[in-house]
Amino acid sequence: MNDVTYPSISILGSTGSVGRQAIDVAMQNGIRVNCLSAHRNVDLIERQARALCVNACAMADRDAAKELKRRLFGTNIEVYVGTDGICEMATQKYGGREVVLNAIIGASGLRPTLAVLGVGKKLALANKESLVCAGDFVMQLAEGKKTQILPVDSEHCAIFQCLRAGNKKEVKRLLLTASGGPFYGMTREQLADVTPARALAHPTWDMGAKITVDSATLMNKGFEVIEAVHLFGVAPEQVEVLVHRESIMHSSVEYIDNSIIAQMSVPDMRHCVQYALTHPARAEANIEPLDFTKLGMMTFAKPDTKTFVLLDLAKEAIRRGGAYPAVLNAANEVAVAAFLAEKLSFTGIFDVVSDTFEAISDANRIWSVDDIFAFDGAARSLANEFLEKRSNL
């Protein structure tokens, strides 16, 4: 292990896939965990809080917070309530250098992102909706507070590292890789009968249910295009998606001299989490090294955007700007939840998201984050209307 003292961390979304891996990374590297948050998984966050001796916990769900308070009575662990409580907890000063990991799922992660950046803390960002919904506001706030956003997505973490080989003016293209998901090569007709169980069987990554479905529809890759535009200050036309089934090259940067710098490793999210939590240092990792002699062939192909239409819809959203990416995200959250509840077909996700996106006008006229939330709410209501109409057919 490197003889380095790492920043202490707070983990928002500690009971999810990324949050659990962050705890593993922290324990392996002797990183102090200050506080944790979750939605409603009281059993797991209680175990985490006791094992890590954290200062505080927060629960988005008020009933869950009440139960956690009861269980932690007699300890020195403070319990915060609701989204406001998560924001208050995350902005507390716990001494020394600090990093906050935002691994909350969905648009509910936006307010904590803004709160953390607002007090000038370094942010390790796994909540993609923060940048998808309000990328301009998020990046402006980070710049104004002179703080740093460290991407935790494997693709953006890879690009972040590859960009150290040159400067922004020398970048020609960002090449985002995609596994293609479990339904690569299938037609729309074949996708019609896909069940949630099949959609949740990702070929490479171990992730939560919502992001796994997004990977299957390629919506996740569309969101990552939007994220890349904001994070790295490039035009949408400079971001290209490549299907790379082996998930060894996590993304790459092409420079103006036509040379390409790529980041490669075995697919393991702990790489990205650890890089963000120990940055600017690197730490030894208990992860299988990449053996080129056993690797075999690596393949690359263009995505099928005629079948998986949401990727191009995401590109259209970032071109329109304003709240259109937030509209896209809101409609997708509603549609994916309906699919997982077996109230909507897999291909129905494409239809509900597309119909909602095209039905909302003037979303490019926004002046504040409150406008983003207003369009988010309008899109959710409209998406639910489209769902109801489909159920009545």
Coordinates of C-alpha atoms in Angstrom, one line a residue:
M1 CA 0.0 0.0 0.0
N2 CA 1.2 3.5 -0.8
D3 CA 2.4 5.5 2.2
V4 CA -0.2 8.2 1.5
T5 CA -2.9 9.7 3.7
Y6 CA -6.1 9.9 1.7
P7 CA -9.0 12.3 2.2
S8 CA -11.9 11.2 4.4
I9 CA -15.1 10.5 2.6
S10 CA -18.9 10.6 2.9
I11 CA -21.0 8.2 0.9
L12 CA -24.4 9.2 -0.4
G13 CA -26.2 6.1 -1.5
S14 CA -24.2 3.7 0.6
T15 CA -26.6 0.8 0.2
G16 CA -26.5 0.7 -3.6
S17 CA -24.0 -1.1 -5.8
V18 CA -21.5 1.8 -6.1
G19 CA -21.9 2.7 -2.4
R20 CA -21.1 -0.8 -1.2
Q21 CA -18.0 -0.9 -3.4
A22 CA -16.9 2.4 -2.1
I23 CA -17.1 1.0 1.4
D24 CA -14.9 -1.9 0.3
V25 CA -12.4 0.5 -1.2
A26 CA -12.4 2.6 2.0
M27 CA -11.8 -0.4 4.2
Q28 CA -9.0 -1.7 2.1
N29 CA -7.2 1.6 2.0
G30 CA -7.8 2.8 5.6
I31 CA -10.0 5.7 4.4
R32 CA -12.1 7.3 7.1
V33 CA -15.8 7.3 6.4
N34 CA -17.6 10.3 7.9
C35 CA -21.2 9.7 7.0
L36 CA -23.6 7.6 5.0
S37 CA -27.0 8.1 3.3
A38 CA -29.6 5.7 1.9
H39 CA -33.2 5.7 0.7
R40 CA -34.9 3.2 3.0
N41 CA -32.6 0.2 3.5
V42 CA -32.4 0.5 7.3
D43 CA -30.9 -2.9 7.9
L44 CA -27.9 -2.4 5.7
I45 CA -27.1 1.2 6.6
E46 CA -27.3 0.3 10.3
R47 CA -24.7 -2.4 9.8
Q48 CA -22.5 -0.1 7.8
A49 CA -22.8 2.7 10.3
R50 CA -21.8 0.6 13.2
A51 CA -19.0 -1.2 11.4
L52 CA -17.5 2.1 10.2
C53 CA -18.2 4.2 13.3
V54 CA -19.5 7.1 11.2
N55 CA -20.4 10.5 12.5
A56 CA -23.9 10.6 10.9
C57 CA -26.4 8.9 8.6
A58 CA -29.3 10.2 6.6
M59 CA -32.4 8.5 5.2
A60 CA -34.4 10.0 2.3
D61 CA -37.5 8.1 3.5
R62 CA -38.9 9.7 6.7
D63 CA -40.3 6.5 8.2
A64 CA -36.9 4.8 7.6
A65 CA -35.1 7.6 9.3
K66 CA -37.4 7.3 12.3
E67 CA -36.6 3.6 12.5
L68 CA -32.9 4.2 12.1
K69 CA -32.9 6.7 14.9
R70 CA -34.6 4.1 17.1
R71 CA -31.9 1.5 16.3
L72 CA -29.0 3.9 16.8
F73 CA -30.3 5.3 20.0
G74 CA -27.4 5.4 22.6
T75 CA -24.7 5.8 19.9
N76 CA -23.0 9.0 18.9
I77 CA -24.3 8.7 15.3
E78 CA -26.6 11.5 14.3
V79 CA -29.5 10.7 12.0
Y80 CA -30.7 13.3 9.4
V81 CA -34.1 13.1 7.6
G82 CA -35.1 13.5 4.0
T83 CA -33.3 15.1 1.0
D84 CA -32.8 18.3 3.0
G85 CA -31.2 16.2 5.7
I86 CA -28.9 14.5 3.2
C87 CA -27.8 17.9 2.0
E88 CA -27.3 19.3 5.5
M89 CA -25.3 16.2 6.5
A90 CA -23.1 16.2 3.4
T91 CA -22.2 19.9 3.8
Q92 CA -21.0 19.5 7.4
K93 CA -17.2 19.9 8.1
Y94 CA -15.6 16.8 9.5
G95 CA -12.1 18.1 9.5
G96 CA -9.2 17.7 7.1
R97 CA -9.5 17.0 3.4
E98 CA -12.9 15.6 2.4
V99 CA -14.5 14.0 -0.6
V100 CA -18.2 13.4 -0.9
L101 CA -19.2 10.4 -3.1
N102 CA -22.7 11.0 -4.6
A103 CA -23.9 7.5 -5.6
I104 CA -27.6 8.3 -5.2
I105 CA -29.8 6.9 -8.0
G106 CA -31.9 9.2 -10.1
A107 CA -32.7 12.9 -10.3
S108 CA -33.0 13.0 -6.5
G109 CA -29.2 13.1 -6.4
L110 CA -29.1 16.6 -8.0
R111 CA -29.8 18.7 -4.9
P112 CA -27.1 16.9 -2.8
T113 CA -24.7 17.5 -5.7
L114 CA -25.4 21.3 -5.7
A115 CA -25.2 21.4 -1.9
V116 CA -21.8 19.7 -1.8
L117 CA -20.3 21.9 -4.5
G118 CA -21.9 24.9 -2.9
V119 CA -19.7 24.6 0.1
G120 CA -16.6 23.9 -2.0
K121 CA -16.2 20.2 -1.2
K122 CA -14.6 17.9 -3.7
L123 CA -17.2 15.7 -5.3
A124 CA -16.8 12.1 -6.6
L125 CA -19.8 11.9 -8.9
A126 CA -21.6 8.6 -9.7
N127 CA -25.0 10.2 -9.9
K128 CA -25.2 10.8 -13.6
E129 CA -28.5 12.6 -13.4
S130 CA -26.8 15.6 -11.8
L131 CA -25.0 16.4 -15.0
V132 CA -27.7 15.1 -17.4
C133 CA -30.4 17.3 -15.8
A134 CA -28.4 20.3 -14.8
G135 CA -24.9 20.0 -16.3
D136 CA -24.5 23.7 -17.0
F137 CA -25.5 24.8 -13.5
V138 CA -23.4 22.0 -11.9
M139 CA -20.2 22.9 -13.8
Q140 CA -20.7 26.6 -13.3
L141 CA -21.0 26.1 -9.6
A142 CA -17.9 23.9 -9.4
E143 CA -15.9 26.4 -11.3
G144 CA -17.2 29.3 -9.2
K145 CA -16.3 27.5 -6.0
K146 CA -13.0 26.4 -7.4
T147 CA -13.7 22.8 -6.5
Q148 CA -13.3 19.6 -8.5
I149 CA -15.7 16.9 -9.8
L150 CA -14.2 13.5 -10.1
P151 CA -16.2 11.2 -12.4
V152 CA -16.9 7.7 -11.1
D153 CA -18.5 6.2 -14.3
S154 CA -16.0 3.9 -15.8
E155 CA -16.1 5.7 -19.2
H156 CA -15.7 9.2 -17.8
C157 CA -13.1 8.1 -15.3
A158 CA -11.2 6.6 -18.2
I159 CA -11.4 9.8 -20.2
F160 CA -10.5 11.9 -17.2
Q161 CA -7.2 9.9 -17.0
C162 CA -6.6 9.9 -20.8
L163 CA -6.9 13.7 -20.9
R164 CA -3.8 14.0 -18.8
A165 CA -1.9 13.2 -22.0
G166 CA -2.7 16.6 -23.6
N167 CA -4.7 19.8 -23.2
K168 CA -8.3 20.6 -24.2
K169 CA -7.3 22.4 -27.4
E170 CA -5.6 19.3 -28.6
V171 CA -8.6 17.0 -28.2
K172 CA -10.2 15.8 -31.4
R173 CA -12.7 13.2 -30.2
L174 CA -13.8 11.4 -27.1
L175 CA -14.5 7.7 -27.8
L176 CA -17.1 6.3 -25.3
T177 CA -17.3 2.5 -25.2
A178 CA -20.4 0.6 -24.6
S179 CA -20.8 -3.2 -23.9
G180 CA -23.9 -3.2 -26.1
G181 CA -26.0 -4.7 -23.3
P182 CA -27.5 -8.1 -23.1
F183 CA -29.6 -7.6 -26.3
Y184 CA -26.9 -6.6 -28.7
G185 CA -27.8 -7.6 -32.3
M186 CA -31.5 -8.2 -31.6
T187 CA -34.2 -6.6 -33.6
R188 CA -37.1 -4.5 -32.2
E189 CA -39.4 -7.4 -32.8
Q190 CA -37.2 -9.7 -30.8
L191 CA -37.0 -7.1 -28.0
A192 CA -40.8 -7.0 -27.6
D193 CA -40.9 -10.0 -25.4
V194 CA -37.9 -9.1 -23.1
T195 CA -38.7 -9.5 -19.4
P196 CA -37.2 -7.6 -16.5
A197 CA -35.3 -10.7 -15.5
R198 CA -33.6 -10.9 -18.9
A199 CA -32.9 -7.2 -18.9
L200 CA -31.2 -7.3 -15.6
A201 CA -28.7 -9.9 -16.7
H202 CA -25.9 -7.5 -17.9
P203 CA -23.0 -9.3 -19.6
T204 CA -20.2 -7.4 -17.9
W205 CA -21.0 -5.1 -15.0
D206 CA -22.7 -5.8 -11.7
M207 CA -25.0 -2.8 -11.2
G208 CA -28.3 -1.7 -9.8
A209 CA -31.6 -2.5 -11.5
K210 CA -32.4 0.9 -13.0
I211 CA -28.9 1.5 -14.5
T212 CA -28.9 -2.1 -15.8
V213 CA -32.1 -1.6 -17.7
D214 CA -30.7 1.8 -19.0
S215 CA -27.7 -0.1 -20.3
A216 CA -29.9 -2.6 -22.1
T217 CA -31.8 0.2 -23.8
L218 CA -28.6 2.2 -24.5
M219 CA -30.2 5.1 -22.6
N220 CA -27.3 4.9 -20.2
K221 CA -24.9 5.5 -23.0
G222 CA -27.0 8.4 -24.2
F223 CA -26.8 9.9 -20.7
E224 CA -23.0 9.4 -20.7
V225 CA -22.7 11.4 -24.0
I226 CA -24.5 14.3 -22.2
E227 CA -22.3 13.9 -19.2
A228 CA -19.1 13.9 -21.3
V229 CA -20.2 17.2 -23.0
H230 CA -20.5 18.9 -19.7
L231 CA -17.6 17.3 -17.8
F232 CA -15.0 17.8 -20.5
G233 CA -16.3 20.9 -22.3
V234 CA -16.6 19.4 -25.8
A235 CA -19.2 19.7 -28.5
P236 CA -21.7 16.8 -28.8
E237 CA -20.2 16.1 -32.3
Q238 CA -16.9 15.3 -30.6
V239 CA -18.3 12.4 -28.6
E240 CA -18.5 9.1 -30.5
V241 CA -20.0 5.8 -29.1
L242 CA -18.3 2.5 -29.9
V243 CA -19.7 -0.9 -29.0
H244 CA -16.9 -2.9 -27.4
R245 CA -18.3 -6.2 -26.1
E246 CA -15.2 -7.2 -24.1
S247 CA -15.4 -4.1 -21.9
I248 CA -11.6 -3.9 -21.6
M249 CA -11.0 -0.5 -23.1
H250 CA -13.2 1.7 -21.0
S251 CA -12.9 4.7 -23.2
S252 CA -10.3 6.7 -25.1
V253 CA -9.3 10.2 -26.3
E254 CA -8.2 11.0 -29.8
Y255 CA -5.9 14.0 -30.2
I256 CA -5.5 16.3 -33.2
D257 CA -2.4 14.3 -34.3
N258 CA -4.7 11.3 -34.7
S259 CA -3.1 9.4 -31.8
I260 CA -5.4 7.7 -29.3
I261 CA -4.8 7.4 -25.6
A262 CA -6.9 4.6 -24.0
Q263 CA -7.5 3.4 -20.5
M264 CA -7.8 -0.4 -20.1
S265 CA -8.3 -2.8 -17.3
V266 CA -10.5 -5.8 -16.4
P267 CA -14.1 -4.6 -15.9
D268 CA -14.3 -3.8 -12.2
M269 CA -16.1 -0.7 -10.8
R270 CA -13.8 -0.6 -7.9
H271 CA -11.1 0.8 -10.2
C272 CA -13.1 3.9 -10.8
V273 CA -14.4 4.3 -7.3
Q274 CA -10.8 4.0 -5.9
Y275 CA -9.3 6.4 -8.4
A276 CA -11.9 9.0 -7.4
L277 CA -11.5 8.5 -3.7
T278 CA -7.7 8.5 -3.6
H279 CA -7.1 11.1 -6.3
P280 CA -4.6 12.6 -7.1
A281 CA -2.7 9.6 -5.7
R282 CA -3.1 6.0 -6.9
A283 CA -3.4 3.1 -4.5
E284 CA -2.7 -0.6 -4.9
A285 CA -5.9 -2.5 -5.7
N286 CA -7.0 -6.0 -4.9
I287 CA -8.2 -6.4 -8.5
E288 CA -7.2 -8.9 -11.1
P289 CA -4.5 -7.4 -13.4
L290 CA -5.0 -7.3 -17.2
D291 CA -3.1 -10.1 -18.9
F292 CA -2.7 -9.3 -22.6
T293 CA -1.5 -12.8 -23.4
K294 CA -4.9 -14.2 -22.4
L295 CA -7.0 -11.4 -23.7
G296 CA -7.7 -12.6 -27.2
M297 CA -9.6 -10.4 -29.7
M298 CA -11.1 -7.0 -28.9
T299 CA -13.9 -5.9 -31.2
F300 CA -15.4 -2.5 -31.9
A301 CA -18.6 -1.6 -33.8
K302 CA -21.1 1.2 -34.3
P303 CA -24.2 1.1 -32.2
D304 CA -27.6 0.1 -33.7
T305 CA -29.4 3.4 -33.2
K306 CA -32.3 2.4 -35.5
T307 CA -33.3 -0.3 -33.0
F308 CA -32.0 1.4 -29.8
V309 CA -33.4 4.8 -30.5
L310 CA -32.8 6.4 -27.1
L311 CA -29.1 7.0 -27.8
D312 CA -29.8 9.4 -30.7
L313 CA -32.6 11.0 -28.6
A314 CA -30.1 11.8 -25.9
K315 CA -27.9 13.4 -28.5
E316 CA -30.8 15.5 -29.7
A317 CA -31.5 16.5 -26.1
I318 CA -28.0 17.9 -25.5
R319 CA -28.2 19.7 -28.9
R320 CA -31.5 21.4 -27.9
G321 CA -30.1 22.1 -24.4
G322 CA -32.0 23.7 -21.6
A323 CA -34.2 21.3 -19.7
Y324 CA -34.5 18.8 -22.6
P325 CA -32.0 16.4 -21.0
A326 CA -34.0 16.6 -17.7
V327 CA -37.2 15.9 -19.6
L328 CA -35.5 12.9 -21.2
N329 CA -34.3 11.6 -17.9
A330 CA -37.7 12.1 -16.1
A331 CA -39.6 10.2 -18.8
N332 CA -37.0 7.4 -18.7
E333 CA -37.2 7.1 -14.9
V334 CA -41.0 6.7 -15.2
A335 CA -40.8 4.2 -18.1
V336 CA -38.1 2.0 -16.5
A337 CA -40.0 1.9 -13.2
A338 CA -43.1 0.7 -15.1
F339 CA -41.1 -1.9 -17.0
L340 CA -39.5 -3.3 -13.8
A341 CA -43.0 -3.4 -12.3
E342 CA -44.1 -5.4 -15.4
K343 CA -46.6 -2.6 -16.4
L344 CA -44.7 -1.8 -19.6
S345 CA -43.0 -3.8 -22.3
F346 CA -39.3 -3.3 -23.0
T347 CA -39.9 -1.6 -26.3
G348 CA -42.6 0.4 -24.6
I349 CA -39.8 2.2 -22.8
F350 CA -38.6 3.6 -26.2
D351 CA -42.2 4.8 -27.0
V352 CA -43.0 6.4 -23.7
V353 CA -39.7 8.3 -23.5
S354 CA -39.9 9.4 -27.1
D355 CA -43.5 10.5 -26.9
T356 CA -42.9 12.5 -23.7
F357 CA -39.8 14.1 -25.1
E358 CA -41.5 15.3 -28.3
A359 CA -44.6 16.5 -26.5
I360 CA -42.9 19.0 -24.3
S361 CA -42.0 22.4 -25.9
D362 CA -40.0 25.4 -24.7
A363 CA -37.8 23.3 -22.5
N364 CA -34.8 25.2 -23.8
R365 CA -36.0 28.4 -21.9
I366 CA -34.7 28.0 -18.4
W367 CA -33.2 30.5 -16.0
S368 CA -32.6 28.5 -12.8
V369 CA -32.4 25.0 -11.3
D370 CA -36.0 25.5 -10.2
D371 CA -36.9 25.6 -13.9
I372 CA -35.2 22.2 -14.3
F373 CA -37.3 20.7 -11.5
A374 CA -40.4 22.2 -13.0
F375 CA -39.8 20.6 -16.4
D376 CA -38.8 17.4 -14.6
G377 CA -42.2 17.3 -12.8
A378 CA -44.1 18.1 -16.0
A379 CA -42.3 15.3 -17.9
R380 CA -43.1 12.8 -15.2
S381 CA -46.8 13.7 -15.2
L382 CA -46.9 13.5 -19.0
A383 CA -45.0 10.1 -19.1
N384 CA -47.5 8.7 -16.6
E385 CA -50.4 9.9 -18.8
F386 CA -48.8 8.1 -21.8
L387 CA -48.5 5.0 -19.6
E388 CA -52.2 5.2 -18.6
K389 CA -53.3 5.5 -22.2
R390 CA -51.2 2.4 -23.1
S391 CA -52.8 0.4 -20.3
N392 CA -56.3 1.3 -21.5
L393 CA -55.7 0.1 -25.1

